[in-house]
Short mmCIF file of C-alpha atoms in Angstrom, two decimals:
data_model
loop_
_atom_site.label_atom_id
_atom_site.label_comp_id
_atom_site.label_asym_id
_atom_site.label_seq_id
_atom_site.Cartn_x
_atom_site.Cartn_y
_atom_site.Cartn_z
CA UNK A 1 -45.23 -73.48 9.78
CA UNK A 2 -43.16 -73.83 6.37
CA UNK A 3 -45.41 -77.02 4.46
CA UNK A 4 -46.19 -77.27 1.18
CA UNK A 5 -50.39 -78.13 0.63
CA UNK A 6 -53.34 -78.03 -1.30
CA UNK A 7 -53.11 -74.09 -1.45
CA UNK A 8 -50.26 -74.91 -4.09
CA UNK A 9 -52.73 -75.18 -6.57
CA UNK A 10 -55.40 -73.18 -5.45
CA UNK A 11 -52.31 -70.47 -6.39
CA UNK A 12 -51.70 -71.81 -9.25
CA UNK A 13 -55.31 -71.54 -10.29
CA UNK A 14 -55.09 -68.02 -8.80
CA UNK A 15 -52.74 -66.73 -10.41
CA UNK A 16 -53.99 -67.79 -14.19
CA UNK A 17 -57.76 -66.45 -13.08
CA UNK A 18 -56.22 -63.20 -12.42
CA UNK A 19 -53.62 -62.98 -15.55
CA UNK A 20 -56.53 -63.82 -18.05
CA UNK A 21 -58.81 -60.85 -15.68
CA UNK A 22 -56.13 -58.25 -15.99
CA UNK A 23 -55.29 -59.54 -20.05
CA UNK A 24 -58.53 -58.76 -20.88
CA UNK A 25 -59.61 -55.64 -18.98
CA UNK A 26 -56.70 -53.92 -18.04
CA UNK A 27 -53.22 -54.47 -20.13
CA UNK A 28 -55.25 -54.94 -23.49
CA UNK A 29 -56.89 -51.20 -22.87
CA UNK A 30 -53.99 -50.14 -21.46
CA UNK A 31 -51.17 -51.44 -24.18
CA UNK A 32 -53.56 -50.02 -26.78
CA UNK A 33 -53.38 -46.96 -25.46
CA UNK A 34 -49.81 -46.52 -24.59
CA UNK A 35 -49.57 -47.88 -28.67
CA UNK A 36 -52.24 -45.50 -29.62
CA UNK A 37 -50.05 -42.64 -27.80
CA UNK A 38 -46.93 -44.26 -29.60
CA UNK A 39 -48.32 -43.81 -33.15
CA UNK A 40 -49.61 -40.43 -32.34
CA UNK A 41 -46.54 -39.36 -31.27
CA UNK A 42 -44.89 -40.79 -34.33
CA UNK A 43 -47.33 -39.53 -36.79
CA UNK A 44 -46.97 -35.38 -35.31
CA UNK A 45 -43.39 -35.68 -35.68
CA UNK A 46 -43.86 -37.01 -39.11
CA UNK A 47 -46.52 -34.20 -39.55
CA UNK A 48 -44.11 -31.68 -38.07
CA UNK A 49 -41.00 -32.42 -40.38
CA UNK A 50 -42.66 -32.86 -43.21
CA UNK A 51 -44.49 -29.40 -42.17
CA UNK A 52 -41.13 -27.85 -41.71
CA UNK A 53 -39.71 -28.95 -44.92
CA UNK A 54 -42.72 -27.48 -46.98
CA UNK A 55 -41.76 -24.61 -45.24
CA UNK A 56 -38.83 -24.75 -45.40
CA UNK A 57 -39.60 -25.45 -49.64
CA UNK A 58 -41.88 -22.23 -49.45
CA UNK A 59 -39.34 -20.09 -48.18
CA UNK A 60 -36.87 -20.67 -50.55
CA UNK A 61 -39.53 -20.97 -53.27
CA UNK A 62 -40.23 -16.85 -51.76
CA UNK A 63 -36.87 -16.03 -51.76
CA UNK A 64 -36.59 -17.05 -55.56
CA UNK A 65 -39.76 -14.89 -56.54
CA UNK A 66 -38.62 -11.83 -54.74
CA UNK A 67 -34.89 -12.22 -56.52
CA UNK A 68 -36.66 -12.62 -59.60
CA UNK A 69 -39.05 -9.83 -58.96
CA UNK A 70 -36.11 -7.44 -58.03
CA UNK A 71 -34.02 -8.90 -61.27
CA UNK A 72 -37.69 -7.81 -63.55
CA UNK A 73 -38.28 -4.79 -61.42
CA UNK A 74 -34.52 -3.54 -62.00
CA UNK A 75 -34.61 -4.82 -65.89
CA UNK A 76 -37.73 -2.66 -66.06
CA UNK A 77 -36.49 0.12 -64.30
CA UNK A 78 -32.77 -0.12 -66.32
CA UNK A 79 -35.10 -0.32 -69.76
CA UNK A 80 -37.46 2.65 -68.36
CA UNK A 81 -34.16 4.98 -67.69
CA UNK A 82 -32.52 3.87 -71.27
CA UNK A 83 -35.82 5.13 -73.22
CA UNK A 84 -35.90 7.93 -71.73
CA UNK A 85 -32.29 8.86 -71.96
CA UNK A 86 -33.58 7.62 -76.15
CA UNK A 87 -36.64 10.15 -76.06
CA UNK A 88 -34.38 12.50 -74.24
CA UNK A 89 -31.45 12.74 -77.12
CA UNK A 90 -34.32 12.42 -79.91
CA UNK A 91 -35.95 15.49 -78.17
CA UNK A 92 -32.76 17.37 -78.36
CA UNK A 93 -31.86 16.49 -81.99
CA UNK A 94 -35.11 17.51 -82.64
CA UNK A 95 -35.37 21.35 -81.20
CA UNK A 96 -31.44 21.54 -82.31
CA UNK A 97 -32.42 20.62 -85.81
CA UNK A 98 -35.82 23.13 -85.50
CA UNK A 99 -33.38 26.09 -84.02
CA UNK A 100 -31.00 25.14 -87.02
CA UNK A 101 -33.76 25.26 -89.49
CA UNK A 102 -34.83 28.87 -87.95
CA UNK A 103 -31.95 30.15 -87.83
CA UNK A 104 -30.76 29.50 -91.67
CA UNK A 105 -34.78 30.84 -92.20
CA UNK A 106 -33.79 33.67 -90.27
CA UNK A 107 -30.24 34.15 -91.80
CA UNK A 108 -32.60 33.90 -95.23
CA UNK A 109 -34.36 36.42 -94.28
CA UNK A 110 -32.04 38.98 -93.41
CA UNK A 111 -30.22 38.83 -96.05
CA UNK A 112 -33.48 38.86 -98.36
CA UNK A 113 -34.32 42.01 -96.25
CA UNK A 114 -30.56 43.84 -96.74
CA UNK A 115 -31.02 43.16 -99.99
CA UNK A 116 -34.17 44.77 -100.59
CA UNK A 117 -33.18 47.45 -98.37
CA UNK A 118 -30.13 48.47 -100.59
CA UNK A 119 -32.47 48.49 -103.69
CA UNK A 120 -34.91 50.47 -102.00
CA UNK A 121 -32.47 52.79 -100.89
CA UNK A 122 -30.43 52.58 -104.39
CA UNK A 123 -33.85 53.36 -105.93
CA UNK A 124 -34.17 55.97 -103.32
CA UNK A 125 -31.02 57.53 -104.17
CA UNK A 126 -31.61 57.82 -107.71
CA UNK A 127 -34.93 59.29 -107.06
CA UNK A 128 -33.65 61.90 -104.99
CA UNK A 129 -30.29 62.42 -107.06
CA UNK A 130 -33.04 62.89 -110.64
CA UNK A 131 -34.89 65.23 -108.00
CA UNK A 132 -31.31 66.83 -107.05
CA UNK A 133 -30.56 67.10 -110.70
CA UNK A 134 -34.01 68.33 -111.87
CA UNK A 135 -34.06 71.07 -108.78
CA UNK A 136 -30.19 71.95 -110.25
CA UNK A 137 -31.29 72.23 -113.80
CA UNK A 138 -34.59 74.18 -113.19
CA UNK A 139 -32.47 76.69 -111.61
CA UNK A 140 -29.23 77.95 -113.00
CA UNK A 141 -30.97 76.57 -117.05
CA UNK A 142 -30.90 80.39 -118.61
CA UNK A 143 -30.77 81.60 -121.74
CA UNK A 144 -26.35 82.10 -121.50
CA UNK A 145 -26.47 78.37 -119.81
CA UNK A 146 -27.97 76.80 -122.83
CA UNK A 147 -26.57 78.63 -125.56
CA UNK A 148 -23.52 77.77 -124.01
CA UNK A 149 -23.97 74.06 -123.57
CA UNK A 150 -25.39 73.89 -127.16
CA UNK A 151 -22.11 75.56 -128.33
CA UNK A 152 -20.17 73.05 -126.32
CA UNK A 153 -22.21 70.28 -127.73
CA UNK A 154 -21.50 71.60 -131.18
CA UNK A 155 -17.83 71.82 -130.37
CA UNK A 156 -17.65 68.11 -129.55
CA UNK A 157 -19.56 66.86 -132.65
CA UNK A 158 -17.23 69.23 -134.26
CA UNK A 159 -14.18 67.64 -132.65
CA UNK A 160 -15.38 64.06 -133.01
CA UNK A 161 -16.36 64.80 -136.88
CA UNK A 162 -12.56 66.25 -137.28
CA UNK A 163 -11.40 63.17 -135.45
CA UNK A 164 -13.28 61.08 -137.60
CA UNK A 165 -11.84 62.69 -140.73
CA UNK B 1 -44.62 -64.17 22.92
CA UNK B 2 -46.60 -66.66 20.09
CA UNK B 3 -45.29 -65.06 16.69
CA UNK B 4 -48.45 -64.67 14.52
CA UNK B 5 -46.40 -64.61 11.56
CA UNK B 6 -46.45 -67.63 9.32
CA UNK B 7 -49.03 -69.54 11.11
CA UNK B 8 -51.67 -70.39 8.92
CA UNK B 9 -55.55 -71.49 9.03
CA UNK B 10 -55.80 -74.55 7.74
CA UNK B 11 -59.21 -76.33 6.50
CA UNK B 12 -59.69 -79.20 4.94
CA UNK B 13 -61.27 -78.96 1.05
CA UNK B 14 -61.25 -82.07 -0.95
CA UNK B 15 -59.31 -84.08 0.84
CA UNK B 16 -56.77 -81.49 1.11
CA UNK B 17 -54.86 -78.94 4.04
CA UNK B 18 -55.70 -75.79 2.76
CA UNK B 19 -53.98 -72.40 4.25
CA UNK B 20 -57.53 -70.25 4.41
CA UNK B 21 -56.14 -67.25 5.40
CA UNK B 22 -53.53 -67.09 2.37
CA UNK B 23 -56.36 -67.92 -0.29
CA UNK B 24 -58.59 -64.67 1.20
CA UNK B 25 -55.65 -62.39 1.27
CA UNK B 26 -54.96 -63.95 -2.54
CA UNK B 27 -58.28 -63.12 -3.11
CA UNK B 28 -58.09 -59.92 -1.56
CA UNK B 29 -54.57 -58.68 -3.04
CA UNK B 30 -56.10 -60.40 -6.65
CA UNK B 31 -59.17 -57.70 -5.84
CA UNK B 32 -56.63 -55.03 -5.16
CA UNK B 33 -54.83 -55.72 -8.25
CA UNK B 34 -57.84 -55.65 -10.44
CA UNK B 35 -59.71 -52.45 -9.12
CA UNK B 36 -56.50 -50.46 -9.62
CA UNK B 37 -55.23 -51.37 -13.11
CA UNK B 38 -59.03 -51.12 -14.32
CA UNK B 39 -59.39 -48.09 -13.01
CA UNK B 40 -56.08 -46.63 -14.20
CA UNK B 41 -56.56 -47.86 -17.95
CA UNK B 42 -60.52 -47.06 -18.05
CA UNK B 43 -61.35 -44.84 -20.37
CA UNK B 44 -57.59 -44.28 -21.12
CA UNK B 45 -56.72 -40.45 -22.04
CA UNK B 46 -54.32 -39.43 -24.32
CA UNK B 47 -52.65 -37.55 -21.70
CA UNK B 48 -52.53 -39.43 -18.94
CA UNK B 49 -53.02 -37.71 -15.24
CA UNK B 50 -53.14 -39.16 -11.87
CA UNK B 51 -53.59 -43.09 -11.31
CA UNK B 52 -53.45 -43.67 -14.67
CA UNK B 53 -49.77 -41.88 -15.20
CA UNK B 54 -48.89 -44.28 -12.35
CA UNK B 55 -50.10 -47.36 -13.46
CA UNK B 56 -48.35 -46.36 -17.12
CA UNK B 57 -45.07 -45.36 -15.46
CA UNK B 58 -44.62 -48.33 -13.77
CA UNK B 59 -45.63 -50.25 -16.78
CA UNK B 60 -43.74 -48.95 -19.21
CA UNK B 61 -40.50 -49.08 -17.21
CA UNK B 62 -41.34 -52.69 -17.03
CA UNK B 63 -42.25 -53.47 -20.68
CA UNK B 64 -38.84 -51.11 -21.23
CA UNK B 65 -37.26 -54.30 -19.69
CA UNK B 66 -39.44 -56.97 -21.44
CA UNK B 67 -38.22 -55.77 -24.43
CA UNK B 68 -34.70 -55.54 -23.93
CA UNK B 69 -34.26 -58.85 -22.87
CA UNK B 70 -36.63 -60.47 -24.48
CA UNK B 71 -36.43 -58.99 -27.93
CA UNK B 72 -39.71 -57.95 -30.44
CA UNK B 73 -41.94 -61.23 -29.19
CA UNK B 74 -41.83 -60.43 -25.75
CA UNK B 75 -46.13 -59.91 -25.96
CA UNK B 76 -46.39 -63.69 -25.66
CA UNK B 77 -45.71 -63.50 -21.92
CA UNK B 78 -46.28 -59.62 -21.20
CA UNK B 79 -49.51 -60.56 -19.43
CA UNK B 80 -47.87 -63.27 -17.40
CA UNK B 81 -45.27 -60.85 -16.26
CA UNK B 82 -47.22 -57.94 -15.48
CA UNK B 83 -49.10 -59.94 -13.41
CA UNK B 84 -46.65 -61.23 -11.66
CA UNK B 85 -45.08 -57.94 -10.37
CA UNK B 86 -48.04 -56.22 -9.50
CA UNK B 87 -49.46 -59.24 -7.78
CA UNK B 88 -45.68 -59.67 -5.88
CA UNK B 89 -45.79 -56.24 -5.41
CA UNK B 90 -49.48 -55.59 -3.63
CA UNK B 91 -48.98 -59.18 -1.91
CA UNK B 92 -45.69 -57.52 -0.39
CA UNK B 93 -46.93 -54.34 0.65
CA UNK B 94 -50.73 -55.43 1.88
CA UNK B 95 -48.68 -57.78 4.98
CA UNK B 96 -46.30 -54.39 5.73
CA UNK B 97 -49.90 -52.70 6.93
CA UNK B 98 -48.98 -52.36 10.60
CA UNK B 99 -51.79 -54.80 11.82
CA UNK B 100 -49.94 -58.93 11.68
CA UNK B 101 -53.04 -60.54 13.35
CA UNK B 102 -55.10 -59.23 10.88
CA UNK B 103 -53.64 -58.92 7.02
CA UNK B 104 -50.40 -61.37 6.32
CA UNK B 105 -48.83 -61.23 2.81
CA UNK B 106 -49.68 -64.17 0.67
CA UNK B 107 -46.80 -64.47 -0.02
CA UNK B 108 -44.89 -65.24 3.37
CA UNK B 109 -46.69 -68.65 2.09
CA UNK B 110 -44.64 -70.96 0.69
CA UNK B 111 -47.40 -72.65 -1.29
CA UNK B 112 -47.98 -68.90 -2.70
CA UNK B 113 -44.29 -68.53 -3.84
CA UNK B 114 -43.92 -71.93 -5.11
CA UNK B 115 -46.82 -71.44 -6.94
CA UNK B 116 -45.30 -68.68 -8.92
CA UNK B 117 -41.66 -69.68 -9.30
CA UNK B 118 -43.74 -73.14 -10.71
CA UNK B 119 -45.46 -70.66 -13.26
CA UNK B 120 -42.21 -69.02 -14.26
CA UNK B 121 -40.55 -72.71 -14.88
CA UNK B 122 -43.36 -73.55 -16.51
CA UNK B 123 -43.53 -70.42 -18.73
CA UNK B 124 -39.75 -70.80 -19.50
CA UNK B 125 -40.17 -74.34 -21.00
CA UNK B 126 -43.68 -73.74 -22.66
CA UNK B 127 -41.95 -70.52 -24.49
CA UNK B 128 -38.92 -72.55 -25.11
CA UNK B 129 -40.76 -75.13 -26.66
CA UNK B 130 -42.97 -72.64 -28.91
CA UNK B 131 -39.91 -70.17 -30.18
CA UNK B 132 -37.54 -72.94 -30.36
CA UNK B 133 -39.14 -76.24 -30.72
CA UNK B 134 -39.18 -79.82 -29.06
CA UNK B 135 -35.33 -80.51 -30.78
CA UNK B 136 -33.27 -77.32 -29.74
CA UNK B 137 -34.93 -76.96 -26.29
CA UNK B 138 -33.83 -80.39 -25.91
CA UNK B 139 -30.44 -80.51 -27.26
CA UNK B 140 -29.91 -77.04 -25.02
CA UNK B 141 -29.80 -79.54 -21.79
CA UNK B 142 -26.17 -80.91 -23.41
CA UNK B 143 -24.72 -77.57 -23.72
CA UNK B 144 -21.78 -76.96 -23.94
CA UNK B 145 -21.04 -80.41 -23.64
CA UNK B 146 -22.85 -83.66 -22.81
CA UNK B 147 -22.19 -84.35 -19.14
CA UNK B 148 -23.80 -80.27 -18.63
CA UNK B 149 -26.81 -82.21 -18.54
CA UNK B 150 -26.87 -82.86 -14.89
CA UNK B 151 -25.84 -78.73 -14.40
CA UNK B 152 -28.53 -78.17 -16.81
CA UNK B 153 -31.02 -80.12 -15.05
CA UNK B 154 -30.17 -79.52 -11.94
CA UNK B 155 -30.31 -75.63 -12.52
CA UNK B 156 -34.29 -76.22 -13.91
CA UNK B 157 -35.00 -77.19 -10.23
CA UNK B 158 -32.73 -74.58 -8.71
CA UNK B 159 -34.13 -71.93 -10.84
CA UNK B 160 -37.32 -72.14 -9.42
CA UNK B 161 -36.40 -72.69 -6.12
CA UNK B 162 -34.31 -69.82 -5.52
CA UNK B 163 -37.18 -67.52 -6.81
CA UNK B 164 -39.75 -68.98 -4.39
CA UNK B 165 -37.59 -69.31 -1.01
CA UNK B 166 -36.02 -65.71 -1.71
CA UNK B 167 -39.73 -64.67 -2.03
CA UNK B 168 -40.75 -66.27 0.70
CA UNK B 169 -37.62 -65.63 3.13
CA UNK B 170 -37.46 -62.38 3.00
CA UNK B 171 -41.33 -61.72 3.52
CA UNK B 172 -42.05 -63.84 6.06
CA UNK B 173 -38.91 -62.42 7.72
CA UNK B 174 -40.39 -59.04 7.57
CA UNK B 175 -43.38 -60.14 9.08
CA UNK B 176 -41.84 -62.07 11.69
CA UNK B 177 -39.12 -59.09 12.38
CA UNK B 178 -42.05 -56.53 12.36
CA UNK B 179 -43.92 -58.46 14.85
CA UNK B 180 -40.91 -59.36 17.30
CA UNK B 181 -40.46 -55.22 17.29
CA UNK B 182 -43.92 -54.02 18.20
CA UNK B 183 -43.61 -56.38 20.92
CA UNK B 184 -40.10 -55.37 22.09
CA UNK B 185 -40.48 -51.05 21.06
CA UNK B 186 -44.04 -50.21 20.00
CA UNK B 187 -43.74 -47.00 19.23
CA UNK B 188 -41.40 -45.26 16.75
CA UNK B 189 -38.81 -48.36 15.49
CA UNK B 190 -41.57 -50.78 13.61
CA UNK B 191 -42.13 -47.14 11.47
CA UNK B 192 -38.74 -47.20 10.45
CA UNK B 193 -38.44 -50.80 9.32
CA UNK B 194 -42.32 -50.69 8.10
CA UNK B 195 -40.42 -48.12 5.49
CA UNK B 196 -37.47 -50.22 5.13
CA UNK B 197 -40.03 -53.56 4.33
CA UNK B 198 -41.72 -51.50 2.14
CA UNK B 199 -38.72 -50.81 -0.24
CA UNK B 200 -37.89 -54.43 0.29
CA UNK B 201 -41.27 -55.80 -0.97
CA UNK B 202 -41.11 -53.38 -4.32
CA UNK B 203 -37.84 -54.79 -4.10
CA UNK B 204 -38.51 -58.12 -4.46
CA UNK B 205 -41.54 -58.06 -6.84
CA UNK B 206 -38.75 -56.27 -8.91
CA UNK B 207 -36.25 -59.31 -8.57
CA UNK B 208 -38.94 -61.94 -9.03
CA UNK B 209 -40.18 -60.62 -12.35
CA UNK B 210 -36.98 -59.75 -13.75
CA UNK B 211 -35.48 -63.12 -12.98
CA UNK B 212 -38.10 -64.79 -14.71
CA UNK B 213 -37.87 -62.65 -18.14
CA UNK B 214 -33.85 -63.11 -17.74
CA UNK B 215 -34.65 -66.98 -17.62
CA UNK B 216 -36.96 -66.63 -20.31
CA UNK B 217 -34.80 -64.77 -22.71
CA UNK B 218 -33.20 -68.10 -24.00
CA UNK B 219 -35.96 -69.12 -25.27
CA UNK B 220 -36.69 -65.80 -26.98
CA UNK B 221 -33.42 -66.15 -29.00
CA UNK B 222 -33.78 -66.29 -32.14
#
């Protein structure tokens, strides 16, 4: 029941036949392939972090531009409000100096106009006081009013030739 | 009763006994072996599905041990060792099919066991030899001191024996154990210890292979 025989090294022989079978057409395919999936695995992970990190890279390199945008878009903004606060004030000085200007124009005037207003009325007044005066002497200048004004006349060259004496 | 179990047809081939009916079921299990590792790794898919996720699990596991013990070189005997489980392992299982007059186990042979545990010695020194060379192999046999030798030498025959009479006891035992209870209860106990005899043959193609790569991982030292 239990001998050792012959079949020994039929085994034997066996055995290596089907190791060098299942070397060449099974584990060599298969070990390839568990290698291939090894590599692959490797190589998406690789992929993947390195995919994350530009990413990662992009993001911050985003987060920079917008900062930066916001920094220019305020600058601009800050610069935009300054000129016209500038154009603002130069606007004012400008229509304060104009109503100055006017206003000493005006002032010019008015006292150009007063002033030719009180000759005007001066003139006026000695017009109408010669008028007054001519009306007066047309009127009461009789024959009694004259000879008495020349005798008065007379009186004072009179006096004033005694008084130069 | 005549147990079946462990008798063998012998024939006589060049002037040599030869067991018959372990060479066919060698040949047969060595068939078994082939068509399902081809057809697991043909055309391999990065995904794997189905036979082939099988065939990878239970590789991988294995070459997950390979290259613990043996370290980064352990492709110089992959082959050898995934060759040995799976043929161990369908060997086992192929003599638990509940029909003894018909399929037996190579391996409730000792010839068949012998044969193997004479590959894994011979492995063991051939790697030992190649990784270490002729002088360190040699001087290992005086470790740690001189008179280890007979130990050491003893343990080179040992080794191998203990791998092929476990082997062989404890699959020939099934056989015998799974005859002696269809006779005694057909129906209903030879199930339960068919299951039992099933772990026990994964079992042992476990212990056979992994003995062999932990007797092979002196010679893998660097």
């Amino acid at each position: 029941m239990v001998s050792i025989n012959g079949t020994l090294l039929f085994q034997f022989l066996n055995f290596f036949i089907l190791v060098a079978i299942l070397a060449k057409f099974a584990y060599k395919p298969l070990l390839k392939a568990l290698e291939d999936r090894r590599n692959k695995i490797a190589s998406d992970l690789d992929e993947a972090a390195q995919a994350r990190e530009s990413a990662e890279k992009m993001k911050t390199d985003y987060e920079a531009q917008i900062r930066n945008a916001r920094a220019e878009a305020q600058a601009i903004v800050d610069k935009a409000v300054k000129q016209a606060d500038k154009e603002a004030q130069a606007q004012l000085n400008a229509i304060r100096n104009q109503i100055t200007r006017e206003k000493e124009i005006a002032q010019a005037e008015i006292a150009n106009e007063r002033e030719a207003a009180i000759r005007a009325m001066r003139n006026e007044v000695v017009t109408l006081s010669m008028a007054v005066a001519e009306k007066l002497l047309k009127k009461n200048m009789d024959t009694d009013m004259n000879a008495k004004l020349i005798a008065d006349c007379i009186e004072k060259l009179h006096a004033q030739k005694a008084k130069g004496n | 009763m005549e147990l079946h179990a462990g008798h063998h047809l012998v024939v006589q081939f060049l002037g040599m006994n030869v067991n018959l009916d372990t060479l066919m079921m060698t040949w047969l299990v060595a068939a078994l072996v082939i068509i399902v590792t081809v057809a697991a790794t043909r055309g391999p898919s990065l995904v794997p599905s189905g036979l082939q996720n099988a065939v990878e699990m239970v590789i991988e596991s294995l070459l997950d041990q390979f290259k613990e013990t043996l370290g980064p070189k352990y492709g110089q005997v992959v082959s050898v060792l995934l060759t040995m489980f799976l043929f161990i392992l369908f060997a086992n299982e192929l003599g638990m099919l509940p029909n003894p007059d018909i399929l037996a186990s190579p391996t409730n042979d000792l010839n068949t066991t012998v044969a193997l545990a004479l590959v894994s010695s011979f492995m063991v020194h051939l790697m030992a030899l190649k990784n270490q060379g002729f002088k360190r192999h040699f001087k290992h046999f005086f470790k740690p001191f001189a008179p280890f030798v007979i130990i050491n030498l003893m343990e080179e025959f040992t080794k191998p024996l203990t791998l092929a009479f476990r082997l062989f006891g404890n699959i020939l035992a099934g056989e015998i154990l799974m005859e002696v209870l269809y006779f005694l209860v057909p129906v209903g106990v030879p199930m339960v210890w068919l299951l039992f005899s099933l772990v026990i043959g994964l079992i042992q193609a476990f212990i056979f292979t992994i003995l062999t790569t932990s007797y092979l991982a002196p010679s893998f030292q660097e």
